[in-house]
Amino acid sequence: MGTTAAADADTDAETKTAGVVGGSGFAGGELLRLLDGHPNFELVQATSREYAGKSIGGVHPNLRGRELRFSEPSDLESVDVLFTVTPHGVTMEHVEEYTDAADLLVDLSADFRLATEGQYDEWYDGHTAPEYLDVAEYALPELNRENLADADIIASGGCNATATLLGLKPLADAGVLDGADVVVDVKVGSSEGGAGGGAASSHAERSGVVRPYAPTGHRHEAEIEQWLGLSVSFTCHAVDMVRGASATCHVFPDGPVSKKELWTAYRGAYEAEPFVRLVAGGSGSYRYPEPKAVAGTNYADVGFELDPGNERIVVFSAIDNVMKGSAGQAVHAANVALGFDETAGLEFAGLHPVGSP
């Protein structure tokens, strides 16, 4: 595994205080877990309207024994870094309050992922603080590392977009996607629906399914097109797993591409990345990326296969949607922004064997 420029940062650097707004959901729980064990963050506050006064371990059983209790969002403390894990629309409504409370705001919602007000008009329901869109930086370090240093607002990417972009961005940078048709199919676990869920997320309804839930028009498509600079045909399926997002991308280039060119593109993009592993062919049961192999980690596994007969490239990428697709990505970006070791607090390599991720 290669190292990045930030990997030489001192893991004993000064400690920063951190707070979490909206820490009761799945992504919020993962964020609390990561910050609790991080060598450079002191977790001083977590808020939740529903669970104010309760211990974080009473809501997240893997955090039992921690003394921190949820407080009301209205009792916000001043911290060095504030992570917001709120439904879409909340952070943009309170962005002035949040930026006043912290030197760095890291938002895990969709509120600042897109670049323009027009995109929010098209894909969401508009934006109430568009003047902050130029300030925000996209969190995914593999795409935007150079712009994260000294950022004031960081916007964590969507999990489906993250899996897709990590699979396709090397091809875009190599020019392989110029003039190409691209079809993306993402299969994602039930945790993407959040802790609240709904009728479709109940075990009786979710168990055993491979259910198309966004055949067209998924909002993460906007992020993908923003970073690739081209249109993609994008579909999502809900499948019977808890954690994970698996993207299969079918690329039909407008000219011949060799396997050597593909290896050159992917190795050039990822050989120095601490959290991207190339998994393309080989032997054994895990010859291509799959979510089970990255469950609980900040890793993304990326691979590909060439189909010369159909003039097609098939790209596979797998992440844990709650980690690399959310909380882990947010902490990784914060590490970069603050000059910490990029891998600080994110070294967990996963477990094998495990059950359904």
Coordinates of C-alpha atoms in Angstrom, one line a residue:
M1 CA 0.0 0.0 0.0
G2 CA 1.4 3.4 -1.0
T3 CA 1.5 6.5 1.2
T4 CA 0.2 9.9 0.6
A5 CA 1.9 13.3 1.3
A6 CA -0.2 13.7 4.4
A7 CA 0.8 10.3 5.7
D8 CA 3.9 11.8 7.3
A9 CA 1.8 14.0 9.5
D10 CA 2.4 13.5 13.2
T11 CA -0.3 11.4 14.8
D12 CA 0.6 13.1 18.1
A13 CA -0.4 16.5 16.7
E14 CA -2.5 18.8 18.8
T15 CA -5.9 17.5 19.8
K16 CA -9.0 19.2 18.3
T17 CA -12.4 19.3 20.1
A18 CA -15.2 17.8 18.1
G19 CA -19.0 17.8 18.3
V20 CA -21.7 15.9 16.4
V21 CA -25.1 17.3 15.6
G22 CA -27.6 14.4 15.0
G23 CA -25.7 11.5 16.5
S24 CA -28.5 9.1 16.9
G25 CA -28.7 7.5 13.5
F26 CA -26.5 4.8 11.8
A27 CA -24.1 7.3 10.3
G28 CA -24.1 9.3 13.5
G29 CA -23.3 6.2 15.5
E30 CA -20.4 5.3 13.2
L31 CA -19.1 8.9 13.5
L32 CA -19.2 8.8 17.3
R33 CA -17.4 5.5 17.2
L34 CA -14.6 6.9 15.0
L35 CA -14.2 10.1 17.0
D36 CA -14.2 8.3 20.3
G37 CA -11.2 6.2 19.2
H38 CA -9.4 9.0 17.2
P39 CA -6.0 10.0 18.5
N40 CA -6.4 13.7 17.5
F41 CA -10.1 14.4 18.4
E42 CA -11.7 14.9 21.8
L43 CA -15.4 14.2 21.4
V44 CA -17.1 16.7 23.7
Q45 CA -20.7 16.8 22.5
A46 CA -23.3 14.8 20.6
T47 CA -26.8 16.1 20.1
S48 CA -30.2 14.5 19.6
R49 CA -33.6 15.9 20.1
E50 CA -35.1 12.4 20.7
Y51 CA -32.5 11.1 23.0
A52 CA -31.3 14.2 24.9
G53 CA -30.1 13.2 28.3
K54 CA -29.5 9.5 27.4
S55 CA -26.0 8.1 27.1
I56 CA -24.6 7.5 23.6
G57 CA -24.2 3.8 24.6
G58 CA -27.9 3.6 25.4
V59 CA -28.6 4.4 21.8
H60 CA -25.6 2.7 20.2
P61 CA -24.9 -0.5 22.0
N62 CA -21.4 -0.8 20.7
L63 CA -20.5 2.4 22.6
R64 CA -21.7 1.2 26.0
G65 CA -19.5 2.4 28.8
R66 CA -18.9 5.9 27.4
E67 CA -19.9 8.7 29.7
L68 CA -21.0 11.2 27.0
R69 CA -24.7 11.9 26.9
F70 CA -26.8 13.4 24.1
S71 CA -27.7 17.0 24.6
E72 CA -30.3 19.2 22.9
P73 CA -29.2 20.7 19.5
S74 CA -30.1 24.1 20.8
D75 CA -27.4 23.8 23.5
L76 CA -24.6 23.8 20.9
E77 CA -21.0 24.1 22.3
S78 CA -18.1 25.8 20.6
V79 CA -15.7 23.3 19.2
D80 CA -12.8 23.1 16.7
V81 CA -14.7 20.7 14.3
L82 CA -18.5 20.3 14.1
F83 CA -19.9 17.2 12.2
T84 CA -23.5 17.5 11.2
V85 CA -25.4 14.2 10.5
T86 CA -28.8 15.7 9.8
P87 CA -31.6 15.2 7.3
H88 CA -31.4 17.1 4.1
G89 CA -32.2 20.7 4.5
V90 CA -31.2 21.1 8.2
T91 CA -27.6 22.1 7.8
M92 CA -28.3 24.7 5.2
E93 CA -30.9 26.3 7.5
H94 CA -28.5 26.5 10.4
V95 CA -25.2 26.9 8.5
E96 CA -24.5 30.4 10.1
E97 CA -25.0 29.0 13.6
Y98 CA -22.9 26.0 12.9
T99 CA -20.0 27.9 11.3
D100 CA -20.1 30.3 14.2
A101 CA -19.7 27.4 16.6
A102 CA -16.8 25.7 14.9
D103 CA -13.7 26.5 12.8
L104 CA -14.5 23.6 10.5
L105 CA -17.9 22.3 9.6
V106 CA -18.2 18.8 8.1
D107 CA -21.7 18.0 6.8
L108 CA -22.7 14.5 6.1
S109 CA -26.0 15.4 4.5
A110 CA -26.6 16.4 0.8
D111 CA -26.8 20.1 1.6
F112 CA -23.4 21.2 0.2
R113 CA -22.4 18.4 -2.2
L114 CA -23.4 20.1 -5.4
A115 CA -21.7 23.2 -6.8
T116 CA -24.6 25.4 -7.9
E117 CA -28.0 26.6 -6.8
G118 CA -29.3 25.5 -10.2
Q119 CA -28.3 21.9 -9.5
Y120 CA -30.3 22.0 -6.2
D121 CA -33.3 23.4 -8.1
E122 CA -33.1 20.5 -10.5
W123 CA -32.3 17.6 -8.2
Y124 CA -33.6 18.7 -4.8
D125 CA -36.0 21.4 -3.6
G126 CA -33.8 24.4 -4.0
H127 CA -31.3 25.8 -1.6
T128 CA -31.7 28.3 1.2
A129 CA -28.1 29.3 1.6
P130 CA -26.6 29.2 -1.9
E131 CA -23.9 31.7 -0.9
Y132 CA -22.1 28.9 1.0
L133 CA -21.9 26.5 -2.0
D134 CA -18.7 28.2 -3.3
V135 CA -17.2 27.8 0.2
A136 CA -17.9 24.1 0.6
E137 CA -15.4 21.4 -0.5
Y138 CA -16.3 17.9 -1.5
A139 CA -15.0 15.5 1.1
L140 CA -13.7 12.5 -1.0
P141 CA -9.9 12.9 -0.7
E142 CA -9.3 10.7 -3.7
L143 CA -11.0 13.3 -5.9
N144 CA -10.5 16.6 -4.0
R145 CA -7.5 16.3 -1.6
E146 CA -5.8 19.4 -2.8
N147 CA -8.8 21.6 -2.0
L148 CA -9.4 20.2 1.5
A149 CA -6.6 21.9 3.3
D150 CA -7.8 24.9 5.3
A151 CA -11.4 24.3 4.2
D152 CA -14.2 25.9 6.2
I153 CA -17.0 23.6 5.1
I154 CA -16.6 20.0 3.9
A155 CA -19.5 18.1 2.3
S156 CA -19.3 14.4 2.6
G157 CA -20.4 12.6 -0.6
G158 CA -23.3 10.3 -1.1
C159 CA -22.6 6.6 -0.7
N160 CA -23.8 5.5 -4.1
A161 CA -22.0 8.4 -5.7
T162 CA -18.8 7.5 -3.8
A163 CA -18.8 3.9 -5.0
T164 CA -19.5 4.9 -8.6
L165 CA -17.0 7.8 -8.7
L166 CA -14.1 5.7 -7.2
G167 CA -14.8 3.1 -9.9
L168 CA -15.0 5.5 -12.9
K169 CA -12.9 8.6 -12.1
P170 CA -9.6 6.9 -13.2
L171 CA -11.2 6.2 -16.6
A172 CA -12.5 9.8 -16.9
D173 CA -9.0 11.2 -16.1
A174 CA -7.4 8.9 -18.7
G175 CA -9.9 10.0 -21.4
V176 CA -11.5 6.6 -21.7
L177 CA -14.9 7.9 -20.9
D178 CA -14.8 10.6 -23.7
G179 CA -17.6 9.8 -26.0
A180 CA -18.4 6.6 -24.1
D181 CA -21.8 5.3 -23.0
V182 CA -21.9 4.6 -19.3
V183 CA -24.5 2.5 -17.4
V184 CA -24.3 2.2 -13.6
D185 CA -26.1 -0.3 -11.4
V186 CA -25.7 0.1 -7.6
K187 CA -26.9 -2.4 -5.0
V188 CA -27.1 -1.0 -1.5
G189 CA -27.8 -2.3 2.0
S190 CA -30.7 -1.3 4.3
S191 CA -28.7 1.0 6.4
E192 CA -28.8 3.5 3.6
G193 CA -32.4 4.1 4.6
G194 CA -31.4 5.4 8.0
A195 CA -32.3 4.3 11.5
G196 CA -35.9 5.5 11.0
G197 CA -36.4 3.4 7.9
G198 CA -40.0 2.8 6.8
A199 CA -42.3 0.1 5.7
A200 CA -40.0 -1.0 2.9
S201 CA -37.1 -1.3 5.3
S202 CA -38.7 -3.6 7.8
H203 CA -37.1 -7.1 7.9
A204 CA -40.1 -8.9 6.6
E205 CA -40.2 -6.6 3.5
R206 CA -36.4 -6.3 3.0
S207 CA -35.3 -9.9 3.6
G208 CA -34.4 -11.7 0.4
V209 CA -35.1 -8.8 -2.0
V210 CA -33.3 -7.4 -5.0
R211 CA -35.6 -4.4 -5.4
P212 CA -35.2 -1.5 -7.9
Y213 CA -36.0 1.6 -5.9
A214 CA -34.5 4.3 -8.1
P215 CA -34.6 3.1 -11.7
T216 CA -34.0 6.6 -12.9
G217 CA -33.4 10.1 -11.4
H218 CA -31.5 9.2 -8.3
R219 CA -30.2 12.3 -6.7
H220 CA -26.6 10.9 -6.4
E221 CA -26.5 11.0 -10.2
A222 CA -26.0 14.7 -10.0
E223 CA -22.7 14.2 -8.0
I224 CA -21.5 11.6 -10.4
E225 CA -22.1 13.8 -13.4
Q226 CA -20.6 16.8 -11.7
W227 CA -17.3 15.0 -11.1
L228 CA -17.1 13.0 -14.3
G229 CA -18.2 15.7 -16.6
L230 CA -20.5 13.4 -18.5
S231 CA -24.0 11.9 -18.4
V232 CA -24.5 8.4 -16.9
S233 CA -27.4 6.1 -16.9
F234 CA -27.9 5.2 -13.2
T235 CA -30.1 2.7 -11.4
C236 CA -30.2 1.6 -7.7
H237 CA -31.4 -1.6 -6.1
A238 CA -32.1 -2.4 -2.5
V239 CA -30.7 -5.8 -1.6
D240 CA -30.7 -8.1 1.4
M241 CA -27.6 -6.8 3.3
V242 CA -27.2 -4.3 6.1
R243 CA -24.0 -2.5 5.2
G244 CA -22.5 -2.0 1.8
A245 CA -22.8 -0.4 -1.7
S246 CA -21.7 -2.3 -4.7
A247 CA -21.5 -0.5 -8.1
T248 CA -21.2 -2.3 -11.4
C249 CA -20.4 0.1 -14.2
H250 CA -20.7 -0.8 -17.8
V251 CA -18.6 1.4 -20.0
F252 CA -18.9 1.3 -23.8
P253 CA -15.9 3.4 -25.1
D254 CA -15.8 4.9 -28.5
G255 CA -12.5 3.1 -29.3
P256 CA -10.5 0.1 -28.4
V257 CA -9.0 0.0 -24.9
S258 CA -6.4 -2.6 -23.7
K259 CA -6.1 -4.2 -20.3
K260 CA -2.7 -2.7 -20.0
E261 CA -4.2 0.8 -20.4
L262 CA -6.8 0.0 -17.8
W263 CA -4.1 -1.1 -15.3
T264 CA -2.1 2.0 -16.1
A265 CA -5.1 4.2 -15.4
Y266 CA -6.1 2.5 -12.1
R267 CA -2.6 2.1 -10.7
G268 CA -1.8 5.7 -11.6
A269 CA -4.8 6.9 -9.8
Y270 CA -4.7 4.7 -6.7
E271 CA -1.2 3.3 -6.0
A272 CA -0.6 6.0 -3.4
E273 CA -4.1 6.0 -1.9
P274 CA -4.3 4.5 1.6
F275 CA -7.9 3.5 1.4
V276 CA -8.3 2.2 -2.2
R277 CA -7.4 -1.4 -3.0
L278 CA -7.3 -2.8 -6.6
V279 CA -9.1 -6.1 -6.8
A280 CA -9.3 -7.3 -10.4
G281 CA -9.5 -11.0 -11.2
G282 CA -6.9 -13.3 -9.6
S283 CA -8.1 -16.4 -7.8
G284 CA -10.3 -17.4 -4.8
S285 CA -13.8 -16.4 -3.8
Y286 CA -13.1 -12.7 -3.6
R287 CA -11.7 -12.1 -7.1
Y288 CA -13.7 -8.9 -7.5
P289 CA -14.9 -6.2 -5.1
E290 CA -17.8 -7.0 -2.9
P291 CA -19.1 -5.2 0.2
K292 CA -18.6 -8.1 2.6
A293 CA -14.8 -7.7 2.3
V294 CA -14.9 -4.0 3.4
A295 CA -17.7 -4.1 6.0
G296 CA -16.9 -1.7 8.9
T297 CA -13.9 -0.2 7.2
N298 CA -13.0 3.0 5.3
Y299 CA -11.6 1.0 2.4
A300 CA -12.9 1.0 -1.2
D301 CA -12.2 -2.1 -3.3
V302 CA -12.1 -1.3 -7.1
G303 CA -11.7 -3.7 -10.0
F304 CA -12.5 -4.2 -13.6
E305 CA -12.8 -6.7 -16.4
L306 CA -12.4 -6.2 -20.2
D307 CA -15.0 -7.6 -22.5
P308 CA -13.5 -7.3 -26.0
G309 CA -16.2 -9.2 -27.8
N310 CA -18.8 -6.6 -26.7
E311 CA -16.4 -3.7 -26.7
R312 CA -17.2 -3.2 -23.0
I313 CA -15.3 -2.4 -19.8
V314 CA -17.0 -3.7 -16.6
V315 CA -15.9 -1.8 -13.5
F316 CA -16.7 -3.0 -10.0
S317 CA -16.4 -1.0 -6.8
A318 CA -17.5 -1.9 -3.2
I319 CA -17.6 0.2 -0.1
D320 CA -19.3 0.2 3.3
N321 CA -22.0 2.8 2.8
V322 CA -21.9 3.9 6.4
M323 CA -18.1 4.2 6.5
K324 CA -16.4 5.1 3.2
G325 CA -19.8 6.3 2.0
S326 CA -20.4 8.6 5.0
A327 CA -18.8 8.7 8.4
G328 CA -15.4 7.3 7.5
Q329 CA -15.1 9.6 4.5
A330 CA -16.0 12.6 6.7
V331 CA -13.2 11.8 9.2
H332 CA -10.8 11.1 6.4
A333 CA -11.5 14.5 4.9
A334 CA -11.2 16.2 8.3
N335 CA -7.8 14.5 8.8
V336 CA -6.6 15.9 5.5
A337 CA -8.0 19.4 6.2
L338 CA -6.4 19.5 9.7
G339 CA -3.0 18.1 8.6
F340 CA -3.4 14.9 10.6
D341 CA -2.2 11.5 9.4
E342 CA -4.8 10.6 6.8
T343 CA -5.3 7.2 8.3
A344 CA -5.7 8.4 11.9
G345 CA -8.7 6.7 13.5
L346 CA -9.5 4.7 10.4
E347 CA -7.0 1.9 10.5
F348 CA -9.5 -0.9 11.1
A349 CA -8.9 -3.6 8.4
G350 CA -12.2 -5.4 8.9
L351 CA -13.1 -8.9 9.9
H352 CA -13.1 -12.2 8.0
P353 CA -15.2 -14.2 8.0
V354 CA -18.3 -12.2 8.9
G355 CA -22.0 -12.7 8.4
S356 CA -24.2 -10.5 6.3
P357 CA -22.5 -7.1 6.3

